[in-house]
Amino acid sequence: MSDTPTGLRVRASLGGSESAVSTGLPVLDHLLELMARTGGFGLRLEVAPGGADEEVAAAGRALGEALLDELHSSSARGFGSATVPAWEALAHVALEASDRPLVVSNVDLTPAHVGGLQFDVVDRFLRELAEGAVLTLHVRLIQGDEAANVLEAIFKSLGAALAQACRPLPRKE
């Protein structure tokens, strides 16, 4: 478990097929478990209680740091792309392990107050994920009006894109 600058305690690990996520925010727990299930990997993530914004940031950073070595491995593809629906919403996520973090997105859920949060949970999480894993991350909402469905489509697409990026490159014969 590591300490964050805000004093939160965080632990993240990948592998296996089961997930146990405890960020202190039920909406984020659900989204991260959905991401892991869609990506076909297990995720264990614990964030000690703190302010909601700090918990989201710590979860994103911890997941990014847990993925860093695998995404930047010389044997990994290092890039992935997925378009996944969640009922009426459709989102596309493309990512690449890069030398500097960047998030480009057309999604703004600030006014939605998802899960009672007073900030855009997806924006904060993705920026910290990109920082922690050193990713270039593009997120496009193709269709969607219902905030819960938009979030699910984004996190499902993220899980599938991460799974692609972590896959080994084909071996040359």
Short mmCIF file of N, CA and C in Angstrom, two decimals:
data_model
loop_
_atom_site.label_atom_id
_atom_site.label_comp_id
_atom_site.label_asym_id
_atom_site.label_seq_id
_atom_site.Cartn_x
_atom_site.Cartn_y
_atom_site.Cartn_z
N MET A 1 0.85 -1.17 0.00
CA MET A 1 0.00 0.00 0.00
C MET A 1 0.90 1.23 0.00
N SER A 2 0.56 2.21 -0.82
CA SER A 2 1.38 3.42 -0.90
C SER A 2 0.59 4.63 -0.40
N ASP A 3 1.32 5.63 0.03
CA ASP A 3 0.70 6.88 0.47
C ASP A 3 0.66 7.84 -0.70
N THR A 4 -0.42 8.59 -0.79
CA THR A 4 -0.55 9.62 -1.81
C THR A 4 -0.20 10.96 -1.18
N PRO A 5 -0.01 12.01 -2.00
CA PRO A 5 0.28 13.33 -1.43
C PRO A 5 -0.82 13.83 -0.50
N THR A 6 -2.05 13.34 -0.65
CA THR A 6 -3.14 13.79 0.21
C THR A 6 -3.24 12.96 1.47
N GLY A 7 -2.35 11.97 1.64
CA GLY A 7 -2.36 11.14 2.83
C GLY A 7 -3.22 9.90 2.71
N LEU A 8 -3.88 9.69 1.58
CA LEU A 8 -4.68 8.49 1.38
C LEU A 8 -3.76 7.29 1.22
N ARG A 9 -4.24 6.14 1.61
CA ARG A 9 -3.48 4.90 1.42
C ARG A 9 -4.13 4.16 0.26
N VAL A 10 -3.29 3.69 -0.69
CA VAL A 10 -3.80 3.08 -1.92
C VAL A 10 -3.03 1.81 -2.20
N ARG A 11 -3.75 0.78 -2.68
CA ARG A 11 -3.12 -0.45 -3.14
C ARG A 11 -3.88 -0.92 -4.38
N ALA A 12 -3.16 -1.21 -5.45
CA ALA A 12 -3.77 -1.72 -6.67
C ALA A 12 -2.94 -2.86 -7.20
N SER A 13 -3.59 -3.89 -7.70
CA SER A 13 -2.89 -4.98 -8.38
C SER A 13 -3.80 -5.56 -9.44
N LEU A 14 -3.18 -6.10 -10.48
CA LEU A 14 -3.92 -6.68 -11.60
C LEU A 14 -3.60 -8.15 -11.69
N GLY A 15 -4.49 -8.89 -12.29
CA GLY A 15 -4.25 -10.31 -12.51
C GLY A 15 -5.43 -11.12 -12.03
N GLY A 16 -5.47 -12.37 -12.49
CA GLY A 16 -6.58 -13.24 -12.12
C GLY A 16 -7.85 -12.83 -12.82
N SER A 17 -8.95 -13.28 -12.28
CA SER A 17 -10.22 -12.99 -12.93
C SER A 17 -11.24 -12.35 -12.00
N GLU A 18 -10.91 -12.24 -10.72
CA GLU A 18 -11.85 -11.65 -9.78
C GLU A 18 -11.42 -10.24 -9.41
N SER A 19 -12.41 -9.40 -9.14
CA SER A 19 -12.12 -8.02 -8.76
C SER A 19 -12.70 -7.72 -7.39
N ALA A 20 -11.98 -6.90 -6.67
CA ALA A 20 -12.44 -6.38 -5.38
C ALA A 20 -12.00 -4.92 -5.35
N VAL A 21 -12.95 -4.03 -5.48
CA VAL A 21 -12.66 -2.60 -5.55
C VAL A 21 -13.34 -1.90 -4.40
N SER A 22 -12.56 -1.09 -3.69
CA SER A 22 -13.11 -0.34 -2.57
C SER A 22 -12.46 1.04 -2.55
N THR A 23 -13.15 1.99 -3.19
CA THR A 23 -12.62 3.35 -3.27
C THR A 23 -13.31 4.29 -2.29
N GLY A 24 -14.39 3.83 -1.69
CA GLY A 24 -15.19 4.71 -0.85
C GLY A 24 -16.32 5.38 -1.63
N LEU A 25 -16.33 5.19 -2.94
CA LEU A 25 -17.36 5.77 -3.80
C LEU A 25 -18.04 4.65 -4.58
N PRO A 26 -19.26 4.27 -4.21
CA PRO A 26 -19.93 3.14 -4.86
C PRO A 26 -20.00 3.26 -6.38
N VAL A 27 -20.23 4.45 -6.92
CA VAL A 27 -20.31 4.61 -8.36
C VAL A 27 -18.97 4.28 -9.02
N LEU A 28 -17.87 4.70 -8.43
CA LEU A 28 -16.56 4.41 -8.98
C LEU A 28 -16.21 2.93 -8.82
N ASP A 29 -16.58 2.34 -7.70
CA ASP A 29 -16.36 0.90 -7.51
C ASP A 29 -17.04 0.12 -8.63
N HIS A 30 -18.30 0.45 -8.91
CA HIS A 30 -19.06 -0.23 -9.96
C HIS A 30 -18.38 -0.05 -11.32
N LEU A 31 -17.97 1.15 -11.64
CA LEU A 31 -17.36 1.42 -12.94
C LEU A 31 -16.03 0.68 -13.10
N LEU A 32 -15.23 0.64 -12.05
CA LEU A 32 -13.94 -0.06 -12.13
C LEU A 32 -14.12 -1.57 -12.23
N GLU A 33 -15.09 -2.11 -11.52
CA GLU A 33 -15.36 -3.54 -11.64
C GLU A 33 -15.87 -3.87 -13.04
N LEU A 34 -16.70 -3.02 -13.61
CA LEU A 34 -17.19 -3.19 -14.97
C LEU A 34 -16.04 -3.11 -15.97
N MET A 35 -15.13 -2.17 -15.78
CA MET A 35 -13.95 -2.03 -16.64
C MET A 35 -13.11 -3.30 -16.61
N ALA A 36 -12.84 -3.81 -15.41
CA ALA A 36 -12.02 -5.00 -15.27
C ALA A 36 -12.71 -6.21 -15.91
N ARG A 37 -13.99 -6.37 -15.69
CA ARG A 37 -14.74 -7.50 -16.27
C ARG A 37 -14.72 -7.43 -17.80
N THR A 38 -14.94 -6.24 -18.35
CA THR A 38 -14.93 -6.09 -19.80
C THR A 38 -13.54 -6.34 -20.37
N GLY A 39 -12.50 -5.92 -19.64
CA GLY A 39 -11.13 -6.14 -20.10
C GLY A 39 -10.62 -7.54 -19.84
N GLY A 40 -11.35 -8.33 -19.06
CA GLY A 40 -10.96 -9.70 -18.79
C GLY A 40 -9.79 -9.83 -17.83
N PHE A 41 -9.66 -8.88 -16.90
CA PHE A 41 -8.60 -8.98 -15.90
C PHE A 41 -9.17 -8.73 -14.51
N GLY A 42 -8.50 -9.29 -13.53
CA GLY A 42 -8.89 -9.05 -12.15
C GLY A 42 -8.26 -7.75 -11.67
N LEU A 43 -8.92 -7.09 -10.77
CA LEU A 43 -8.43 -5.83 -10.22
C LEU A 43 -8.68 -5.81 -8.73
N ARG A 44 -7.66 -5.56 -7.98
CA ARG A 44 -7.78 -5.34 -6.54
C ARG A 44 -7.34 -3.91 -6.28
N LEU A 45 -8.25 -3.11 -5.79
CA LEU A 45 -7.96 -1.70 -5.57
C LEU A 45 -8.61 -1.26 -4.26
N GLU A 46 -7.80 -0.73 -3.39
CA GLU A 46 -8.29 -0.21 -2.11
C GLU A 46 -7.80 1.23 -1.97
N VAL A 47 -8.72 2.10 -1.60
CA VAL A 47 -8.37 3.49 -1.31
C VAL A 47 -8.93 3.81 0.06
N ALA A 48 -8.07 4.23 0.96
CA ALA A 48 -8.53 4.61 2.30
C ALA A 48 -9.42 5.83 2.18
N PRO A 49 -10.40 5.96 3.07
CA PRO A 49 -11.34 7.08 2.98
C PRO A 49 -10.67 8.45 3.03
N GLY A 50 -11.23 9.35 2.26
CA GLY A 50 -10.80 10.74 2.20
C GLY A 50 -11.89 11.52 1.50
N GLY A 51 -11.56 12.66 0.97
CA GLY A 51 -12.52 13.43 0.19
C GLY A 51 -12.77 12.74 -1.14
N ALA A 52 -13.96 12.90 -1.71
CA ALA A 52 -14.34 12.21 -2.95
C ALA A 52 -13.37 12.51 -4.09
N ASP A 53 -13.00 13.77 -4.28
CA ASP A 53 -12.08 14.12 -5.36
C ASP A 53 -10.73 13.43 -5.18
N GLU A 54 -10.25 13.40 -3.94
CA GLU A 54 -8.96 12.76 -3.66
C GLU A 54 -9.05 11.25 -3.87
N GLU A 55 -10.18 10.64 -3.52
CA GLU A 55 -10.34 9.20 -3.71
C GLU A 55 -10.35 8.84 -5.18
N VAL A 56 -11.04 9.63 -6.00
CA VAL A 56 -11.07 9.38 -7.45
C VAL A 56 -9.67 9.54 -8.02
N ALA A 57 -8.97 10.60 -7.64
CA ALA A 57 -7.62 10.84 -8.12
C ALA A 57 -6.68 9.71 -7.71
N ALA A 58 -6.76 9.28 -6.46
CA ALA A 58 -5.89 8.21 -5.96
C ALA A 58 -6.16 6.90 -6.68
N ALA A 59 -7.42 6.60 -6.94
CA ALA A 59 -7.77 5.36 -7.65
C ALA A 59 -7.23 5.39 -9.07
N GLY A 60 -7.40 6.51 -9.77
CA GLY A 60 -6.88 6.62 -11.14
C GLY A 60 -5.38 6.51 -11.18
N ARG A 61 -4.70 7.19 -10.28
CA ARG A 61 -3.23 7.16 -10.24
C ARG A 61 -2.74 5.75 -9.91
N ALA A 62 -3.34 5.11 -8.92
CA ALA A 62 -2.91 3.77 -8.51
C ALA A 62 -3.11 2.75 -9.64
N LEU A 63 -4.24 2.82 -10.32
CA LEU A 63 -4.46 1.91 -11.44
C LEU A 63 -3.44 2.16 -12.53
N GLY A 64 -3.19 3.43 -12.85
CA GLY A 64 -2.19 3.75 -13.86
C GLY A 64 -0.81 3.22 -13.50
N GLU A 65 -0.42 3.39 -12.25
CA GLU A 65 0.89 2.90 -11.83
C GLU A 65 0.96 1.38 -11.85
N ALA A 66 -0.17 0.70 -11.55
CA ALA A 66 -0.20 -0.75 -11.61
C ALA A 66 -0.07 -1.25 -13.05
N LEU A 67 -0.55 -0.48 -14.02
CA LEU A 67 -0.50 -0.86 -15.44
C LEU A 67 0.79 -0.42 -16.13
N LEU A 68 1.53 0.48 -15.54
CA LEU A 68 2.67 1.12 -16.19
C LEU A 68 3.65 0.12 -16.82
N ASP A 69 4.16 -0.81 -16.04
CA ASP A 69 5.16 -1.73 -16.56
C ASP A 69 4.61 -2.62 -17.67
N GLU A 70 3.39 -3.10 -17.48
CA GLU A 70 2.80 -3.99 -18.48
C GLU A 70 2.54 -3.25 -19.80
N LEU A 71 2.02 -2.03 -19.72
CA LEU A 71 1.73 -1.26 -20.94
C LEU A 71 3.00 -0.84 -21.68
N HIS A 72 4.06 -0.58 -20.95
CA HIS A 72 5.30 -0.09 -21.56
C HIS A 72 6.32 -1.21 -21.81
N SER A 73 5.93 -2.44 -21.56
CA SER A 73 6.81 -3.58 -21.80
C SER A 73 7.12 -3.68 -23.30
N SER A 74 8.34 -4.08 -23.63
CA SER A 74 8.71 -4.21 -25.05
C SER A 74 7.94 -5.34 -25.72
N SER A 75 7.36 -6.24 -24.96
CA SER A 75 6.61 -7.34 -25.55
C SER A 75 5.12 -7.03 -25.71
N ALA A 76 4.64 -5.91 -25.15
CA ALA A 76 3.22 -5.55 -25.23
C ALA A 76 2.94 -4.72 -26.47
N ARG A 77 1.71 -4.81 -26.95
CA ARG A 77 1.29 -3.98 -28.08
C ARG A 77 1.47 -2.50 -27.75
N GLY A 78 1.04 -2.11 -26.55
CA GLY A 78 1.20 -0.73 -26.12
C GLY A 78 0.13 0.21 -26.64
N PHE A 79 -0.83 -0.30 -27.38
CA PHE A 79 -1.94 0.53 -27.85
C PHE A 79 -3.19 -0.34 -27.94
N GLY A 80 -4.34 0.31 -27.85
CA GLY A 80 -5.61 -0.40 -27.95
C GLY A 80 -6.73 0.57 -28.27
N SER A 81 -7.81 0.01 -28.78
CA SER A 81 -8.94 0.82 -29.18
C SER A 81 -10.21 -0.02 -29.06
N ALA A 82 -11.27 0.57 -28.55
CA ALA A 82 -12.53 -0.16 -28.42
C ALA A 82 -13.71 0.79 -28.45
N THR A 83 -14.77 0.33 -29.06
CA THR A 83 -16.05 1.03 -29.07
C THR A 83 -17.06 0.08 -28.46
N VAL A 84 -17.66 0.48 -27.34
CA VAL A 84 -18.55 -0.41 -26.60
C VAL A 84 -19.81 0.36 -26.19
N PRO A 85 -20.98 -0.28 -26.34
CA PRO A 85 -22.22 0.38 -25.91
C PRO A 85 -22.57 0.08 -24.46
N ALA A 86 -23.41 0.90 -23.91
CA ALA A 86 -24.10 0.66 -22.65
C ALA A 86 -25.49 1.25 -22.83
N TRP A 87 -26.41 0.42 -23.19
CA TRP A 87 -27.76 0.77 -23.53
C TRP A 87 -27.79 1.85 -24.61
N GLU A 88 -28.22 3.09 -24.33
CA GLU A 88 -28.34 4.11 -25.37
C GLU A 88 -27.03 4.85 -25.62
N ALA A 89 -26.03 4.58 -24.82
CA ALA A 89 -24.75 5.28 -24.95
C ALA A 89 -23.75 4.42 -25.73
N LEU A 90 -22.90 5.11 -26.48
CA LEU A 90 -21.84 4.44 -27.24
C LEU A 90 -20.59 5.30 -27.10
N ALA A 91 -19.51 4.68 -26.62
CA ALA A 91 -18.26 5.42 -26.42
C ALA A 91 -17.11 4.69 -27.09
N HIS A 92 -16.12 5.46 -27.50
CA HIS A 92 -14.91 4.92 -28.09
C HIS A 92 -13.72 5.41 -27.27
N VAL A 93 -12.82 4.49 -26.94
CA VAL A 93 -11.58 4.82 -26.23
C VAL A 93 -10.42 4.26 -27.04
N ALA A 94 -9.44 5.11 -27.32
CA ALA A 94 -8.19 4.70 -27.97
C ALA A 94 -7.07 5.17 -27.07
N LEU A 95 -6.07 4.30 -26.88
CA LEU A 95 -4.97 4.67 -25.99
C LEU A 95 -3.66 4.12 -26.52
N GLU A 96 -2.59 4.78 -26.06
CA GLU A 96 -1.24 4.37 -26.44
C GLU A 96 -0.30 4.66 -25.28
N ALA A 97 0.55 3.68 -24.96
CA ALA A 97 1.63 3.93 -24.01
C ALA A 97 2.57 4.91 -24.69
N SER A 98 2.82 6.03 -24.07
CA SER A 98 3.58 7.09 -24.72
C SER A 98 4.67 7.61 -23.79
N ASP A 99 5.30 8.67 -24.20
CA ASP A 99 6.35 9.24 -23.36
C ASP A 99 5.85 10.43 -22.54
N ARG A 100 4.59 10.81 -22.74
CA ARG A 100 4.01 11.87 -21.93
C ARG A 100 2.49 11.69 -21.88
N PRO A 101 1.90 11.91 -20.74
CA PRO A 101 0.46 11.69 -20.58
C PRO A 101 -0.37 12.79 -21.24
N LEU A 102 -1.50 12.36 -21.79
CA LEU A 102 -2.43 13.30 -22.43
C LEU A 102 -3.81 12.66 -22.46
N VAL A 103 -4.84 13.44 -22.16
CA VAL A 103 -6.22 13.01 -22.31
C VAL A 103 -6.92 13.99 -23.24
N VAL A 104 -7.52 13.46 -24.29
CA VAL A 104 -8.31 14.25 -25.22
C VAL A 104 -9.71 13.65 -25.18
N SER A 105 -10.71 14.46 -24.84
CA SER A 105 -12.06 13.93 -24.64
C SER A 105 -13.10 14.96 -25.04
N ASN A 106 -14.22 14.46 -25.54
CA ASN A 106 -15.35 15.34 -25.83
C ASN A 106 -16.46 15.17 -24.80
N VAL A 107 -16.14 14.57 -23.66
CA VAL A 107 -17.13 14.27 -22.63
C VAL A 107 -16.99 15.26 -21.47
N ASP A 108 -18.11 15.85 -21.07
CA ASP A 108 -18.14 16.71 -19.90
C ASP A 108 -19.38 16.35 -19.08
N LEU A 109 -19.13 15.68 -17.97
CA LEU A 109 -20.24 15.27 -17.10
C LEU A 109 -20.32 16.12 -15.84
N THR A 110 -19.71 17.29 -15.85
CA THR A 110 -19.72 18.16 -14.68
C THR A 110 -21.13 18.45 -14.18
N PRO A 111 -22.07 18.82 -15.05
CA PRO A 111 -23.41 19.15 -14.54
C PRO A 111 -24.23 17.93 -14.11
N ALA A 112 -23.77 16.72 -14.41
CA ALA A 112 -24.58 15.53 -14.14
C ALA A 112 -24.64 15.14 -12.67
N HIS A 113 -23.63 15.47 -11.88
CA HIS A 113 -23.58 15.11 -10.45
C HIS A 113 -23.83 13.61 -10.25
N VAL A 114 -23.10 12.79 -11.00
CA VAL A 114 -23.24 11.34 -10.93
C VAL A 114 -22.86 10.85 -9.54
N GLY A 115 -23.69 10.01 -8.97
CA GLY A 115 -23.43 9.47 -7.64
C GLY A 115 -23.38 10.55 -6.58
N GLY A 116 -24.00 11.69 -6.85
CA GLY A 116 -23.99 12.79 -5.89
C GLY A 116 -22.70 13.59 -5.88
N LEU A 117 -21.77 13.26 -6.76
CA LEU A 117 -20.48 13.96 -6.79
C LEU A 117 -20.65 15.32 -7.46
N GLN A 118 -19.91 16.29 -6.98
CA GLN A 118 -20.01 17.65 -7.49
C GLN A 118 -18.95 17.95 -8.54
N PHE A 119 -18.35 16.91 -9.14
CA PHE A 119 -17.33 17.10 -10.16
C PHE A 119 -17.45 15.98 -11.18
N ASP A 120 -16.73 16.12 -12.28
CA ASP A 120 -16.77 15.14 -13.37
C ASP A 120 -15.85 13.98 -13.01
N VAL A 121 -16.45 12.89 -12.53
CA VAL A 121 -15.68 11.74 -12.06
C VAL A 121 -14.83 11.13 -13.17
N VAL A 122 -15.34 11.09 -14.40
CA VAL A 122 -14.59 10.46 -15.48
C VAL A 122 -13.37 11.30 -15.86
N ASP A 123 -13.52 12.60 -15.91
CA ASP A 123 -12.40 13.47 -16.27
C ASP A 123 -11.27 13.35 -15.25
N ARG A 124 -11.60 13.46 -13.98
CA ARG A 124 -10.58 13.39 -12.93
C ARG A 124 -9.88 12.03 -12.93
N PHE A 125 -10.66 10.95 -13.02
CA PHE A 125 -10.09 9.61 -13.02
C PHE A 125 -9.17 9.38 -14.22
N LEU A 126 -9.64 9.73 -15.42
CA LEU A 126 -8.85 9.48 -16.63
C LEU A 126 -7.56 10.29 -16.66
N ARG A 127 -7.61 11.51 -16.17
CA ARG A 127 -6.37 12.32 -16.14
C ARG A 127 -5.33 11.69 -15.20
N GLU A 128 -5.76 11.21 -14.07
CA GLU A 128 -4.83 10.57 -13.14
C GLU A 128 -4.35 9.22 -13.68
N LEU A 129 -5.24 8.47 -14.33
CA LEU A 129 -4.84 7.21 -14.96
C LEU A 129 -3.77 7.46 -16.01
N ALA A 130 -3.99 8.45 -16.87
CA ALA A 130 -3.02 8.78 -17.92
C ALA A 130 -1.69 9.21 -17.32
N GLU A 131 -1.71 9.97 -16.24
CA GLU A 131 -0.47 10.38 -15.57
C GLU A 131 0.26 9.17 -15.00
N GLY A 132 -0.47 8.32 -14.29
CA GLY A 132 0.14 7.17 -13.63
C GLY A 132 0.70 6.14 -14.59
N ALA A 133 0.03 5.92 -15.73
CA ALA A 133 0.46 4.91 -16.71
C ALA A 133 1.22 5.53 -17.87
N VAL A 134 1.34 6.84 -17.90
CA VAL A 134 1.97 7.58 -19.00
C VAL A 134 1.32 7.14 -20.32
N LEU A 135 0.05 7.52 -20.46
CA LEU A 135 -0.77 7.15 -21.61
C LEU A 135 -1.22 8.38 -22.39
N THR A 136 -1.33 8.22 -23.68
CA THR A 136 -2.13 9.12 -24.50
C THR A 136 -3.48 8.45 -24.59
N LEU A 137 -4.52 9.16 -24.18
CA LEU A 137 -5.84 8.58 -24.05
C LEU A 137 -6.86 9.47 -24.76
N HIS A 138 -7.56 8.89 -25.73
CA HIS A 138 -8.61 9.61 -26.45
C HIS A 138 -9.95 8.98 -26.10
N VAL A 139 -10.90 9.80 -25.67
CA VAL A 139 -12.23 9.33 -25.30
C VAL A 139 -13.25 10.11 -26.12
N ARG A 140 -14.09 9.37 -26.82
CA ARG A 140 -15.13 10.00 -27.63
C ARG A 140 -16.48 9.43 -27.26
N LEU A 141 -17.40 10.29 -26.89
CA LEU A 141 -18.78 9.88 -26.73
C LEU A 141 -19.44 10.03 -28.09
N ILE A 142 -19.86 8.92 -28.64
CA ILE A 142 -20.49 8.91 -29.96
C ILE A 142 -21.98 9.21 -29.83
N GLN A 143 -22.60 8.63 -28.80
CA GLN A 143 -24.02 8.83 -28.55
C GLN A 143 -24.26 8.60 -27.07
N GLY A 144 -25.19 9.33 -26.50
CA GLY A 144 -25.58 9.07 -25.12
C GLY A 144 -26.03 10.32 -24.40
N ASP A 145 -27.14 10.18 -23.70
CA ASP A 145 -27.70 11.29 -22.94
C ASP A 145 -27.75 10.99 -21.45
N GLU A 146 -27.93 9.75 -21.09
CA GLU A 146 -28.06 9.35 -19.69
C GLU A 146 -26.66 9.17 -19.10
N ALA A 147 -26.33 9.98 -18.08
CA ALA A 147 -24.97 10.00 -17.52
C ALA A 147 -24.49 8.63 -17.07
N ALA A 148 -25.35 7.85 -16.42
CA ALA A 148 -24.93 6.52 -15.93
C ALA A 148 -24.54 5.63 -17.11
N ASN A 149 -25.29 5.69 -18.20
CA ASN A 149 -24.98 4.88 -19.37
C ASN A 149 -23.71 5.36 -20.06
N VAL A 150 -23.52 6.67 -20.12
CA VAL A 150 -22.31 7.24 -20.71
C VAL A 150 -21.08 6.76 -19.93
N LEU A 151 -21.14 6.83 -18.61
CA LEU A 151 -20.02 6.37 -17.79
C LEU A 151 -19.74 4.89 -18.02
N GLU A 152 -20.78 4.08 -18.05
CA GLU A 152 -20.57 2.65 -18.26
C GLU A 152 -19.95 2.38 -19.63
N ALA A 153 -20.41 3.06 -20.66
CA ALA A 153 -19.84 2.86 -22.00
C ALA A 153 -18.37 3.26 -22.03
N ILE A 154 -18.02 4.35 -21.37
CA ILE A 154 -16.61 4.79 -21.33
C ILE A 154 -15.74 3.78 -20.59
N PHE A 155 -16.17 3.35 -19.43
CA PHE A 155 -15.34 2.43 -18.64
C PHE A 155 -15.27 1.04 -19.28
N LYS A 156 -16.33 0.59 -19.93
CA LYS A 156 -16.27 -0.68 -20.65
C LYS A 156 -15.29 -0.56 -21.83
N SER A 157 -15.36 0.54 -22.56
CA SER A 157 -14.44 0.76 -23.68
C SER A 157 -13.00 0.84 -23.18
N LEU A 158 -12.80 1.50 -22.05
CA LEU A 158 -11.47 1.62 -21.46
C LEU A 158 -10.92 0.23 -21.11
N GLY A 159 -11.73 -0.61 -20.49
CA GLY A 159 -11.29 -1.96 -20.14
C GLY A 159 -10.88 -2.76 -21.35
N ALA A 160 -11.68 -2.70 -22.41
CA ALA A 160 -11.36 -3.45 -23.64
C ALA A 160 -10.09 -2.90 -24.30
N ALA A 161 -9.92 -1.58 -24.32
CA ALA A 161 -8.73 -0.98 -24.92
C ALA A 161 -7.47 -1.31 -24.11
N LEU A 162 -7.58 -1.30 -22.78
CA LEU A 162 -6.44 -1.67 -21.94
C LEU A 162 -6.05 -3.13 -22.17
N ALA A 163 -7.04 -4.01 -22.30
CA ALA A 163 -6.75 -5.42 -22.55
C ALA A 163 -5.97 -5.58 -23.86
N GLN A 164 -6.39 -4.87 -24.89
CA GLN A 164 -5.66 -4.92 -26.17
C GLN A 164 -4.24 -4.41 -26.01
N ALA A 165 -4.07 -3.31 -25.33
CA ALA A 165 -2.76 -2.69 -25.20
C ALA A 165 -1.78 -3.56 -24.41
N CYS A 166 -2.29 -4.36 -23.49
CA CYS A 166 -1.43 -5.21 -22.66
C CYS A 166 -1.13 -6.56 -23.32
N ARG A 167 -1.85 -6.88 -24.41
CA ARG A 167 -1.59 -8.15 -25.10
C ARG A 167 -0.19 -8.18 -25.66
N PRO A 168 0.41 -9.37 -25.67
CA PRO A 168 1.74 -9.48 -26.27
C PRO A 168 1.70 -9.25 -27.78
N LEU A 169 2.76 -8.68 -28.29
CA LEU A 169 2.90 -8.53 -29.74
C LEU A 169 3.04 -9.91 -30.36
N PRO A 170 2.58 -10.08 -31.59
CA PRO A 170 2.77 -11.37 -32.26
C PRO A 170 4.27 -11.66 -32.42
N ARG A 171 4.63 -12.89 -32.23
CA ARG A 171 6.05 -13.27 -32.39
C ARG A 171 6.38 -13.39 -33.86
N LYS A 172 7.56 -12.93 -34.19
CA LYS A 172 8.03 -13.05 -35.56
C LYS A 172 8.63 -14.44 -35.72
N GLU A 173 8.26 -15.10 -36.77
CA GLU A 173 8.76 -16.46 -37.04
C GLU A 173 10.13 -16.40 -37.66
#
